[in-house]
Short mmCIF file of C-alpha atoms and ligand atoms in Angstrom, two decimals:
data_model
loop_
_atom_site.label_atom_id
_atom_site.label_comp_id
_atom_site.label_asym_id
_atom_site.label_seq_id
_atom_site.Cartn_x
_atom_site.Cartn_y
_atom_site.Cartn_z
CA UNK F 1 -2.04 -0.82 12.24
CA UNK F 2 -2.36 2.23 9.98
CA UNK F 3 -4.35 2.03 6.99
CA UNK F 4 -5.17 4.08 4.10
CA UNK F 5 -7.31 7.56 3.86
CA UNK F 6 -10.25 5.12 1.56
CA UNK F 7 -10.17 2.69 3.71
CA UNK F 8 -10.89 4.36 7.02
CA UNK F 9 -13.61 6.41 4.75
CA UNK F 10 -15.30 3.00 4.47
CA UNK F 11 -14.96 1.66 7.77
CA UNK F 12 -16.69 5.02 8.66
CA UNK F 13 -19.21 4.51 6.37
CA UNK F 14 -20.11 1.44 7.26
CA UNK F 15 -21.17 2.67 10.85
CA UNK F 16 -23.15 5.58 9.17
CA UNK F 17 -20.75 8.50 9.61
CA UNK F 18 -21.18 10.61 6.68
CA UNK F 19 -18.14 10.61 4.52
CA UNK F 20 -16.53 12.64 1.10
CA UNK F 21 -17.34 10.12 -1.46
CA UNK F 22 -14.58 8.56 -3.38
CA UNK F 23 -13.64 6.01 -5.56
CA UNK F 24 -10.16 4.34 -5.12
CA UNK F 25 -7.76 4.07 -8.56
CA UNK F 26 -4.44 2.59 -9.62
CA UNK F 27 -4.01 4.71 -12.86
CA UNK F 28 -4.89 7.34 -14.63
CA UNK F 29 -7.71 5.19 -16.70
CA UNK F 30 -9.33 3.60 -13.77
CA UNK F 31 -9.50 7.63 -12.34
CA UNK F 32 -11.41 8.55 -15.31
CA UNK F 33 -13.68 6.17 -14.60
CA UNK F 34 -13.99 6.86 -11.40
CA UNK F 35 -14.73 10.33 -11.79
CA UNK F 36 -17.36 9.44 -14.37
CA UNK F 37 -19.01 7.14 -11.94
CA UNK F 38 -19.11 9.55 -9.24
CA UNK F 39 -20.24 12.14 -11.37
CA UNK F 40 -23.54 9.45 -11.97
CA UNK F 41 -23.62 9.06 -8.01
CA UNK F 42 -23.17 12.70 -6.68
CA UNK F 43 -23.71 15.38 -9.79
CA UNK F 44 -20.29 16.66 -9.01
CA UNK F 45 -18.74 17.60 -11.97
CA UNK F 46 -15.11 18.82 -10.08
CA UNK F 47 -12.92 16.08 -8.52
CA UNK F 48 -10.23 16.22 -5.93
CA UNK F 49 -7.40 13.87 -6.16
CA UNK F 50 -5.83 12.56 -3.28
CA UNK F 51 -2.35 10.33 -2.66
CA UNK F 52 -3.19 7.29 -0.68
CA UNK F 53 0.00 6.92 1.64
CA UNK F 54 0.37 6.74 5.19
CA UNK F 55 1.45 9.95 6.31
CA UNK F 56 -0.69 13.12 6.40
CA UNK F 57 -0.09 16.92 5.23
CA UNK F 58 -0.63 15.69 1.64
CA UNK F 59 -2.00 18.85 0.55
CA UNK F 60 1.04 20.67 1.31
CA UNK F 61 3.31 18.16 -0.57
CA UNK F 62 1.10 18.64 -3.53
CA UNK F 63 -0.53 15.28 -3.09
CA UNK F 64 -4.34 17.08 -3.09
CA UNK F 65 -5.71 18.54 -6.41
CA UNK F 66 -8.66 20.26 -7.77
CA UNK F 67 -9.69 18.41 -11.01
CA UNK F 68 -12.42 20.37 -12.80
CA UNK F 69 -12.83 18.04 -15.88
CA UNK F 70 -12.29 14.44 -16.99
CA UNK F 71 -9.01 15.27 -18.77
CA UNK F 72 -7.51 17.37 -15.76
CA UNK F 73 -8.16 13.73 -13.98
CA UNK F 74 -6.31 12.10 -16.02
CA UNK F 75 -3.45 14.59 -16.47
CA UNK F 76 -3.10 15.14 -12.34
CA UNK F 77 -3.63 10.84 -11.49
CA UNK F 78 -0.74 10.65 -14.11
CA UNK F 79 1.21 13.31 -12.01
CA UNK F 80 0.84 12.01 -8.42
CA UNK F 81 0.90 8.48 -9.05
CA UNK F 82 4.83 7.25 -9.24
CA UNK F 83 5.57 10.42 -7.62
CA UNK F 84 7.55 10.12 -3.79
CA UNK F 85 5.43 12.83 -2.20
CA UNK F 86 7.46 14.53 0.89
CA UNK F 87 4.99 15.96 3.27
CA UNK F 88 6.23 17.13 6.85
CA UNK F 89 5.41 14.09 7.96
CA UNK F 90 7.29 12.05 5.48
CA UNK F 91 11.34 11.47 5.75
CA UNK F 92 12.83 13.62 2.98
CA UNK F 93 13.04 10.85 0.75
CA UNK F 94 8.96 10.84 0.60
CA UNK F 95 6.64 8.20 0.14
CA UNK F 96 5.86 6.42 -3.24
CA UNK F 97 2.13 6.71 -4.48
CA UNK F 98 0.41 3.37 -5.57
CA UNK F 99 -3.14 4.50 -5.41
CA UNK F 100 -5.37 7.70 -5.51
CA UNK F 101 -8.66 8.48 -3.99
CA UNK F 102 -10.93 10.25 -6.71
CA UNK F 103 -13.13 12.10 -4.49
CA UNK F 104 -16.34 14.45 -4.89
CA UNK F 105 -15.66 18.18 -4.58
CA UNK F 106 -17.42 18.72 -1.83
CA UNK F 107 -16.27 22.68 -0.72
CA UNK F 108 -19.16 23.63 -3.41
CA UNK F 109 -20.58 27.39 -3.33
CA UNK F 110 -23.85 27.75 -1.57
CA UNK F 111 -25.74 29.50 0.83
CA UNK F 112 -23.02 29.74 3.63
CA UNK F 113 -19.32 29.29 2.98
CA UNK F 114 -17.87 25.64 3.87
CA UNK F 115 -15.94 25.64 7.54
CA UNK F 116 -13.58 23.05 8.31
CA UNK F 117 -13.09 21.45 11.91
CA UNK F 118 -10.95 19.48 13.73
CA UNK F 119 -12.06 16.10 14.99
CA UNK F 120 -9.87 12.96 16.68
CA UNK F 121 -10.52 10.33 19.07
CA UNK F 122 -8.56 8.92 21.13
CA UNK F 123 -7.56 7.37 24.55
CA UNK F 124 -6.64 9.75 27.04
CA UNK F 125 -3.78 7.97 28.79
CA UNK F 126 -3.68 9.49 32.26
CA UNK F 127 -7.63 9.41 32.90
CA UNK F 128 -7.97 5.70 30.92
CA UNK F 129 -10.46 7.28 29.51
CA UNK F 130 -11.67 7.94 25.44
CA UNK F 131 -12.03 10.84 24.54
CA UNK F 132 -12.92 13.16 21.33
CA UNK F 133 -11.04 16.00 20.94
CA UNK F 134 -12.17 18.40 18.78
CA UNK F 135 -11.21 22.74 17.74
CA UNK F 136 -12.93 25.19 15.24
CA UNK F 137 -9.65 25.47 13.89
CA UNK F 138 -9.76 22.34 11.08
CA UNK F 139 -7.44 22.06 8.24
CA UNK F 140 -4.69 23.26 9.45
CA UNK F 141 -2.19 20.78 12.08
CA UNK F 142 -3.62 20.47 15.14
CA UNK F 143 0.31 21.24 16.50
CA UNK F 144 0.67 24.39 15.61
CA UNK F 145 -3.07 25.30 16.96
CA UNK F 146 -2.10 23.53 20.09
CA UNK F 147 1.04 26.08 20.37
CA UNK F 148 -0.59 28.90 19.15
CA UNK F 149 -4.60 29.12 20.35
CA UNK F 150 -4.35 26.14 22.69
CA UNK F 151 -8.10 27.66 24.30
CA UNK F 152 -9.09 26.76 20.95
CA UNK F 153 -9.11 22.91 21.95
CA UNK F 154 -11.74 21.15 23.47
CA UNK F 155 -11.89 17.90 24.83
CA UNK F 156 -15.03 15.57 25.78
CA UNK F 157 -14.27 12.58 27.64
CA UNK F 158 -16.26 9.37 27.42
CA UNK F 159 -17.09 7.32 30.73
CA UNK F 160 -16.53 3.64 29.41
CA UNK F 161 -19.59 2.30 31.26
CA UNK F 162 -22.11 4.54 29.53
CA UNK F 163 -20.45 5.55 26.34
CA UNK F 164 -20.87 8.76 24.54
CA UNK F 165 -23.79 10.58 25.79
CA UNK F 166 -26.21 12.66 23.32
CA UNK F 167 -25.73 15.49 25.74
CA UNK F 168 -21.80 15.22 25.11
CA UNK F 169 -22.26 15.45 21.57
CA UNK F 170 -24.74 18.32 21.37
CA UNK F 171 -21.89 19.78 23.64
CA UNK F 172 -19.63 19.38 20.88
CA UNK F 173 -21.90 21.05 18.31
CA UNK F 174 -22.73 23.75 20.85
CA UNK F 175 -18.61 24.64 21.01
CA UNK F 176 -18.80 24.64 17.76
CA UNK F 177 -20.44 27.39 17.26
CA UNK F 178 -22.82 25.33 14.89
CA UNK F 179 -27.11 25.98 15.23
CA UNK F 180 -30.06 25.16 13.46
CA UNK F 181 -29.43 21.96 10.89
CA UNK F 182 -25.76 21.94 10.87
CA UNK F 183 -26.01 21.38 14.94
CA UNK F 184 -28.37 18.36 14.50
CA UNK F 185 -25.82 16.97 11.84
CA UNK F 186 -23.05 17.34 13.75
CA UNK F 187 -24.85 15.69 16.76
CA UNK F 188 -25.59 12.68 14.42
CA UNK F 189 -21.76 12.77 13.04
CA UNK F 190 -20.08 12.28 16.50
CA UNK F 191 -22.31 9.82 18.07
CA UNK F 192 -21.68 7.62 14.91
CA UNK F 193 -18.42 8.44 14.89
CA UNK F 194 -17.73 7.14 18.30
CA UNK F 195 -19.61 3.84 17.49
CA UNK F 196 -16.99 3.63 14.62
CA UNK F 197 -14.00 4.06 16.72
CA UNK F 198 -15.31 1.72 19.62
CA UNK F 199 -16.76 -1.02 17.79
CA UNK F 200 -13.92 -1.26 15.30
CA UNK F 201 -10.83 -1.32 17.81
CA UNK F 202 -9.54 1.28 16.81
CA UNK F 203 -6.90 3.37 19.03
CA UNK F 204 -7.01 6.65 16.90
CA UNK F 205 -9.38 8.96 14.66
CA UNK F 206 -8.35 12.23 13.54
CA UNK F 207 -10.73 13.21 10.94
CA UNK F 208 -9.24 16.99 9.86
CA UNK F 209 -11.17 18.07 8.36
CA UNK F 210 -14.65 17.42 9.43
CA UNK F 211 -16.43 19.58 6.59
CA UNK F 212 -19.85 21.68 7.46
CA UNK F 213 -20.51 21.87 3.44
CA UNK F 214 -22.66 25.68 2.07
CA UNK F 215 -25.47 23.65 2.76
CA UNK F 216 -25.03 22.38 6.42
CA UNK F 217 -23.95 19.08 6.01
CA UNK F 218 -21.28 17.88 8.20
CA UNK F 219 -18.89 14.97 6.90
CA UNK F 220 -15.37 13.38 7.23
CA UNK F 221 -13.37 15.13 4.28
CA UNK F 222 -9.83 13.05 5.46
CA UNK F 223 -9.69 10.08 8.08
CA UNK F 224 -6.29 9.25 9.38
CA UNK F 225 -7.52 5.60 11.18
CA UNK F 226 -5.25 3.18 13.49
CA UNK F 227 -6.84 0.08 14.68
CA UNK F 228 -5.35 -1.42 17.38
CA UNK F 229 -2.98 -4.72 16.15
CA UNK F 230 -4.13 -6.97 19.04
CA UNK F 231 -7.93 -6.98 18.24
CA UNK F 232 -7.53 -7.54 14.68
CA UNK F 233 -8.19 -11.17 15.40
CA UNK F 234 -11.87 -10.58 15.79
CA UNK F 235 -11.61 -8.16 12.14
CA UNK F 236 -10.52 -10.10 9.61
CA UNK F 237 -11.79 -7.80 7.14
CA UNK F 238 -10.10 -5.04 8.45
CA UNK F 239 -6.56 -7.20 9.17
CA UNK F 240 -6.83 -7.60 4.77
CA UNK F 241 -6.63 -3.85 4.68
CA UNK F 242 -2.60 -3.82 5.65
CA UNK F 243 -1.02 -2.84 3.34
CA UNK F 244 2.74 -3.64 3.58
CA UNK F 245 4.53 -1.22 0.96
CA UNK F 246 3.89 1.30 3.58
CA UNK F 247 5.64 0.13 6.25
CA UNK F 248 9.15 -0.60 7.89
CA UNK F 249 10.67 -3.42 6.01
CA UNK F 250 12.59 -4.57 8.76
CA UNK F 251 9.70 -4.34 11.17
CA UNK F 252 7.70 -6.01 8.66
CA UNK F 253 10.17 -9.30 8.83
CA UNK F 254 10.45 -8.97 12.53
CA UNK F 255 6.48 -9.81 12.78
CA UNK F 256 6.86 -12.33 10.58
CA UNK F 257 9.46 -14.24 12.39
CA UNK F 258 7.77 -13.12 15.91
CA UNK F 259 10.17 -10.86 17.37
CA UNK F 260 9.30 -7.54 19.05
CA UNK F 261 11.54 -5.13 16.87
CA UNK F 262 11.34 -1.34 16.39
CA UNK F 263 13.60 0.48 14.30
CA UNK F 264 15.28 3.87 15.61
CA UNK F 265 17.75 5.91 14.51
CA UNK F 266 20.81 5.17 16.31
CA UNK F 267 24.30 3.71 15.78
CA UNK F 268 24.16 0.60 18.78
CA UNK F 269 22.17 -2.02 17.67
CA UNK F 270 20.42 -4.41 20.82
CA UNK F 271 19.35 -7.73 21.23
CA UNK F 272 17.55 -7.81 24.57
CA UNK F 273 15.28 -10.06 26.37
CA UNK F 274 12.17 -8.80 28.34
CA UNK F 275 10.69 -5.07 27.59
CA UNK F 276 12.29 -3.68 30.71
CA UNK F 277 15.81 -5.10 30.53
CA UNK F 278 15.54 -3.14 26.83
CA UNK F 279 14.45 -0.01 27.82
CA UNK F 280 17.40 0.28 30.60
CA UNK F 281 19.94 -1.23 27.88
CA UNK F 282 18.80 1.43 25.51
CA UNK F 283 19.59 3.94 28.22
CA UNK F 284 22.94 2.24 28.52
CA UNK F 285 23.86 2.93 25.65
CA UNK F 286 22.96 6.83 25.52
CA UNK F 287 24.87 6.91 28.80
CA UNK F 288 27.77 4.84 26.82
CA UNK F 289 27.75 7.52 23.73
CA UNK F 290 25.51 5.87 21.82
CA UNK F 291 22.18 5.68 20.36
CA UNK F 292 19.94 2.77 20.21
CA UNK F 293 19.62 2.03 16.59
CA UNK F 294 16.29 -0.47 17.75
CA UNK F 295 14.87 -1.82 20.43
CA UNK F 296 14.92 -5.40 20.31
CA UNK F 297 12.81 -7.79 22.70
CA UNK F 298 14.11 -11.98 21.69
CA UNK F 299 11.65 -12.37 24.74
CA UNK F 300 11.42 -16.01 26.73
CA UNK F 301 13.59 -18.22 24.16
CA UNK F 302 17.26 -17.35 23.03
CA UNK F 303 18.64 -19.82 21.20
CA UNK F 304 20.49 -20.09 18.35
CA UNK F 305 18.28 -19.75 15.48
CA UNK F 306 16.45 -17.05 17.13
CA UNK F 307 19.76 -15.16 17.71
CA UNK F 308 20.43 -15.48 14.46
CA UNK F 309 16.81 -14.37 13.19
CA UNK F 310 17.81 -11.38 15.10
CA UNK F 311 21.15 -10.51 14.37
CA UNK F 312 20.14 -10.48 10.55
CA UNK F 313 17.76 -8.01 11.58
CA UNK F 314 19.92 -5.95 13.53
CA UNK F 315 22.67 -6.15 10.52
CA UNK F 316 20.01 -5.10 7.76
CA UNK F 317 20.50 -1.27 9.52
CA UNK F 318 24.00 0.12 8.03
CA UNK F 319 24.36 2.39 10.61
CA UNK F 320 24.62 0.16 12.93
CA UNK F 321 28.41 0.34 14.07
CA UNK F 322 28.27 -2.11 17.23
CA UNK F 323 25.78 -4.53 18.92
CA UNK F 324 25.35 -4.88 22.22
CA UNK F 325 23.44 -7.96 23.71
CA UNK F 326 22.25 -8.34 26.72
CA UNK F 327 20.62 -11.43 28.18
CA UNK F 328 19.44 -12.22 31.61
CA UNK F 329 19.71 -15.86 32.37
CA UNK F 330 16.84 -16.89 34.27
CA UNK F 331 15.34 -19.90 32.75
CA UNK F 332 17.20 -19.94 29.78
CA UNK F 333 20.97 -20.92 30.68
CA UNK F 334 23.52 -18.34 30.10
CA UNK F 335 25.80 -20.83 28.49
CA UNK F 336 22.92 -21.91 26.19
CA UNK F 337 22.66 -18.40 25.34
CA UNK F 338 25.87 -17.81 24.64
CA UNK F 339 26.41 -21.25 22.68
CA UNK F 340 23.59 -19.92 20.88
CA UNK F 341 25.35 -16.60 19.96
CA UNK F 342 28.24 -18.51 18.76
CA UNK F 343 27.09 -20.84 16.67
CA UNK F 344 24.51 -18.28 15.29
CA UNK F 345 28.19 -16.29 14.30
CA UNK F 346 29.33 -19.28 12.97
CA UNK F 347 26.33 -19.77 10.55
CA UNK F 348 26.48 -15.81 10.00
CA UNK F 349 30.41 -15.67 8.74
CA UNK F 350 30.97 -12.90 7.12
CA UNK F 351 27.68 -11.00 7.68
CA UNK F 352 29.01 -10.16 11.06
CA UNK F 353 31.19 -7.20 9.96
CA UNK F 354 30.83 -5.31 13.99
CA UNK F 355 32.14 -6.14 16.66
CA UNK F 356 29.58 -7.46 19.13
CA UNK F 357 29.25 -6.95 23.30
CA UNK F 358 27.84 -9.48 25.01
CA UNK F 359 26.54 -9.22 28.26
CA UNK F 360 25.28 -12.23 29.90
CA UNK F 361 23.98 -12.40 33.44
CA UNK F 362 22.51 -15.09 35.88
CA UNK F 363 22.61 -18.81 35.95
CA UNK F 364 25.71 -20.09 34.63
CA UNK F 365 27.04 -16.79 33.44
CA UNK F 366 30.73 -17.17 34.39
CA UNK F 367 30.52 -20.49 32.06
CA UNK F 368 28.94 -18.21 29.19
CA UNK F 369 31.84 -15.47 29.54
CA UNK F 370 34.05 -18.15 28.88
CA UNK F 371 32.42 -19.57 26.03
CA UNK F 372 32.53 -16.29 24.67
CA UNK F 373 35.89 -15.08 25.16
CA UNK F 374 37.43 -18.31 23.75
CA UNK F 375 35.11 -18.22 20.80
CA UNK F 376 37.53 -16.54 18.56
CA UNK F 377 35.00 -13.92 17.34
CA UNK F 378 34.92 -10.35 17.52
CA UNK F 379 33.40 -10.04 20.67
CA UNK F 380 33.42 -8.59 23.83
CA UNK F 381 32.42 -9.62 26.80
CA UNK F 382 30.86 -8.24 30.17
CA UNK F 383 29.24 -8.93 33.07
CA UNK F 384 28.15 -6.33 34.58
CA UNK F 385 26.21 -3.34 33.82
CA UNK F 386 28.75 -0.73 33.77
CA UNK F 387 31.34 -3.11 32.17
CA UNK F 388 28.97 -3.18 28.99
CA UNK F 389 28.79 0.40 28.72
CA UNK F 390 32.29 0.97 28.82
CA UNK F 391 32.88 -1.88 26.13
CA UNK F 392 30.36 0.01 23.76
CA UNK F 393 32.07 3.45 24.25
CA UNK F 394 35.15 1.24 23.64
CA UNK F 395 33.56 -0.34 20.58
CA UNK F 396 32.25 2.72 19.20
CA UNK F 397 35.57 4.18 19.01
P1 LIG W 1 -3.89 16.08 4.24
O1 LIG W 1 -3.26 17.29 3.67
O2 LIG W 1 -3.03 14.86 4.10
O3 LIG W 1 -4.35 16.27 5.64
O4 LIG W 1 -5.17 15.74 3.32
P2 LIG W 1 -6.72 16.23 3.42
O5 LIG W 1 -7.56 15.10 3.04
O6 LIG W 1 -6.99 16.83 4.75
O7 LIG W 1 -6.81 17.32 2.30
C1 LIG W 1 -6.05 18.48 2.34
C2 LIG W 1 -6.91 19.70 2.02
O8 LIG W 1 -7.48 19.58 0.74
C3 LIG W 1 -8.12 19.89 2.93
O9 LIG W 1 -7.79 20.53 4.14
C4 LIG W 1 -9.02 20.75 2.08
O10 LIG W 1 -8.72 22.11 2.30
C5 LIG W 1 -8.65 20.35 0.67
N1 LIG W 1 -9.77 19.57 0.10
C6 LIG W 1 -10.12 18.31 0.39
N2 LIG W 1 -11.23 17.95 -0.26
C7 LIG W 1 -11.60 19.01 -0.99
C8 LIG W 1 -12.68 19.31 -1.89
O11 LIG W 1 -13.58 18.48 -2.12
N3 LIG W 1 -12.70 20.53 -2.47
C9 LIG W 1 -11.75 21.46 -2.22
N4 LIG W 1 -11.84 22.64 -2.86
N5 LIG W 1 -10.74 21.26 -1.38
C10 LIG W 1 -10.66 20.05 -0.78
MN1 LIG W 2 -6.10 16.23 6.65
#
């Protein structure tokens, strides 16, 4: 689950990580306020305002301002709220802003000029292992550093049965290039930060950028947080902080009726059950032509009102030209399965406008072709692998 810039600023906060202060507001008079209050809290008289939506680059999209008085505030909250800010990481359609984060200005002249860093944690697939990686190079996407000055990342990797280790983090500070204060702070930062991402569940940090401010703090300036779905169970706090307007619609209804559904771009849509059997359909179907429009897992049960469930999902995608399903038999009969198709057609009528390949295989499956040939809908059938790939080329055309 992704959540909001404020939010994972408070979730870091509360394990002690230092953070840019801000106040969250839904128009341009709670801002003011805001801004006034922080003004009581920090001294800061300048204000950055930042669009809370789930995708990051904001700055470039114009969703990050300066503010440098109470009226500028107002003016710029009025501006980016309502607005659908593209960033490269948006579609080009954008992303509608509900919210703002009225931060301190924290890049404030001092003795030494602010430097921004690079900061994420995550797990490290092919070791199973956590680890932070971090770059001098903050501010700027991590991508293009990767392509460009790749020497210029550094990883640290965490061994699970000791967690972070102060050396590890004085490491850190050390590649830095950071000394005196500033490499105590950032020694402080990381350990806590670490206790944030592995007490809260979370499966990714990327804090860019981590600010050293003219006078040697260090602090989270941005905090792009994912906590992982299946442990929000044991955060209830942190399962309230989902906030749905930001995500798939579809995929939000799939979760709601429990079926595993990811949208993708494609033109085939597929109803599928088990993970595996999907991911070789959805090859299937790029070897047929196509492109997998989702990926689709009904799992153990297929019956009719969870075909249906499904098929409404499927046909909420308009680029969907043809479905293919494909059902392995096991437990579930293939001729319950395929009864199950029919009569969730039936119910359907005329929101099944494409014509729909069925592929059913294992017990009973020569009973299930036949209930599906003589069904007198626009369907085709197959039994084999090959056989449903041609009959999706076929549809397709
Ligand atoms: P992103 O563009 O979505 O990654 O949003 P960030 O939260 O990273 O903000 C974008 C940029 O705004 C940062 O890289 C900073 O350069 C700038 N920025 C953020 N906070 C401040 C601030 O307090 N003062 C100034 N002058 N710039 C800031
Ligand atoms: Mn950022």
């Amino acid at each position: 689950m992704n959540i909001h810039e404020y939010q994972g600023k408070e979730i870091l906060s509360s394990f002690g990580v230092r953070i840019q202060r801000g106040i969250v507001a839904h128009n341009a008079k709670e801002a003011v306020d805001a801004a006034k209050e922080l003004t009581a809290l920090t001294g800061t008289g300048w204000h950055v305002i930042k669009a809370q939506v789930h995708a990051g680059g904001r700055g470039k999209g114009g969703g990050v301002k300066i503010a440098k008085n109470l009226k500028e505030v107002e003016d710029i909250t009025g501006q980016i709220i309502g607005m659908d800010l593209v960033t490269p990481q948006t579609s080009a359609e954008g992303k509608r802003v509900h919210q703002v984060l009225i931060a301190e200005d924290v890049y404030y002249p001092g003795a030494n000029e602010p430097e921004e860093y690079y900061m994420s944690v995550l797990l490290n697939r092919s070791t199973g292992r956590n680890m932070i990686m971090y770059s001098t190079e903050g501010g700027m996407d991590i991508e293009t550093v990767a392509e460009e000055t790749p020497e210029l990342i550094f990883t640290e990797e965490i061994d699970p049965s000791v967690g972070l280790m102060p050396f590890q983090a004085r490491r850190i500070a050390f590649n830095l290039g950071l000394s005196g204060n500033a490499f105590k702070e950032m020694t402080k930062f990381v350990m806590a930060l670490y206790t944030a991402f592995d007490k809260s569940d979370s499966s990714l940090f990327e804090i860019n950028p981590v600010l050293k401010t003219s006078d040697d703090k260090i602090m989270a300036v941005d905090a792009k947080v994912t906590i992982d779905d299946n442990a929000l169970f044991r955060h209830k706090d942190y399962a309230e902080m989902r906030d749905i307007r930001e995500e798939n619609p579809v995929e939000v209804e799939a979760k709601r009726v429990g079926l595993n559904y990811v949208d993708l771009d494609g033109n085939v849509g597929c109803m599928v059950n088990g993970a595996g059997l999907a991911m070789a359909t959805m090859d299937l179907i790029k070897q047929a032509g196509g492109e997998p429009a989702n990926f689709l897992d009904v799992g153990g049960t297929a019956d009719a009102k969870r075909v249906e469930e499904a098929l409404r999902l499927i046909l909420k995608d308009d680029k969907v030209k043809a479905i293919l399903i494909n059902i392995f038999g096991g437990i579930v009969r293939c001729d319950r399965v395929a009864q199950g198709i029919v009569d969730a057609c039936k119910n359907m009528g005329d929101a099944v406008k494409v014509p729909i390949i069925v592929r059913l295989q294992g017990t009973n499956a020569d009973i299930a072709k036949e209930i599906i040939d003589n069904s007198g809908f626009n369907f085709f059938s197959a039994t084999e692998f090959q056989e449903a790939a041609d009959k999706v080329q076929e549809a397709l055309k």
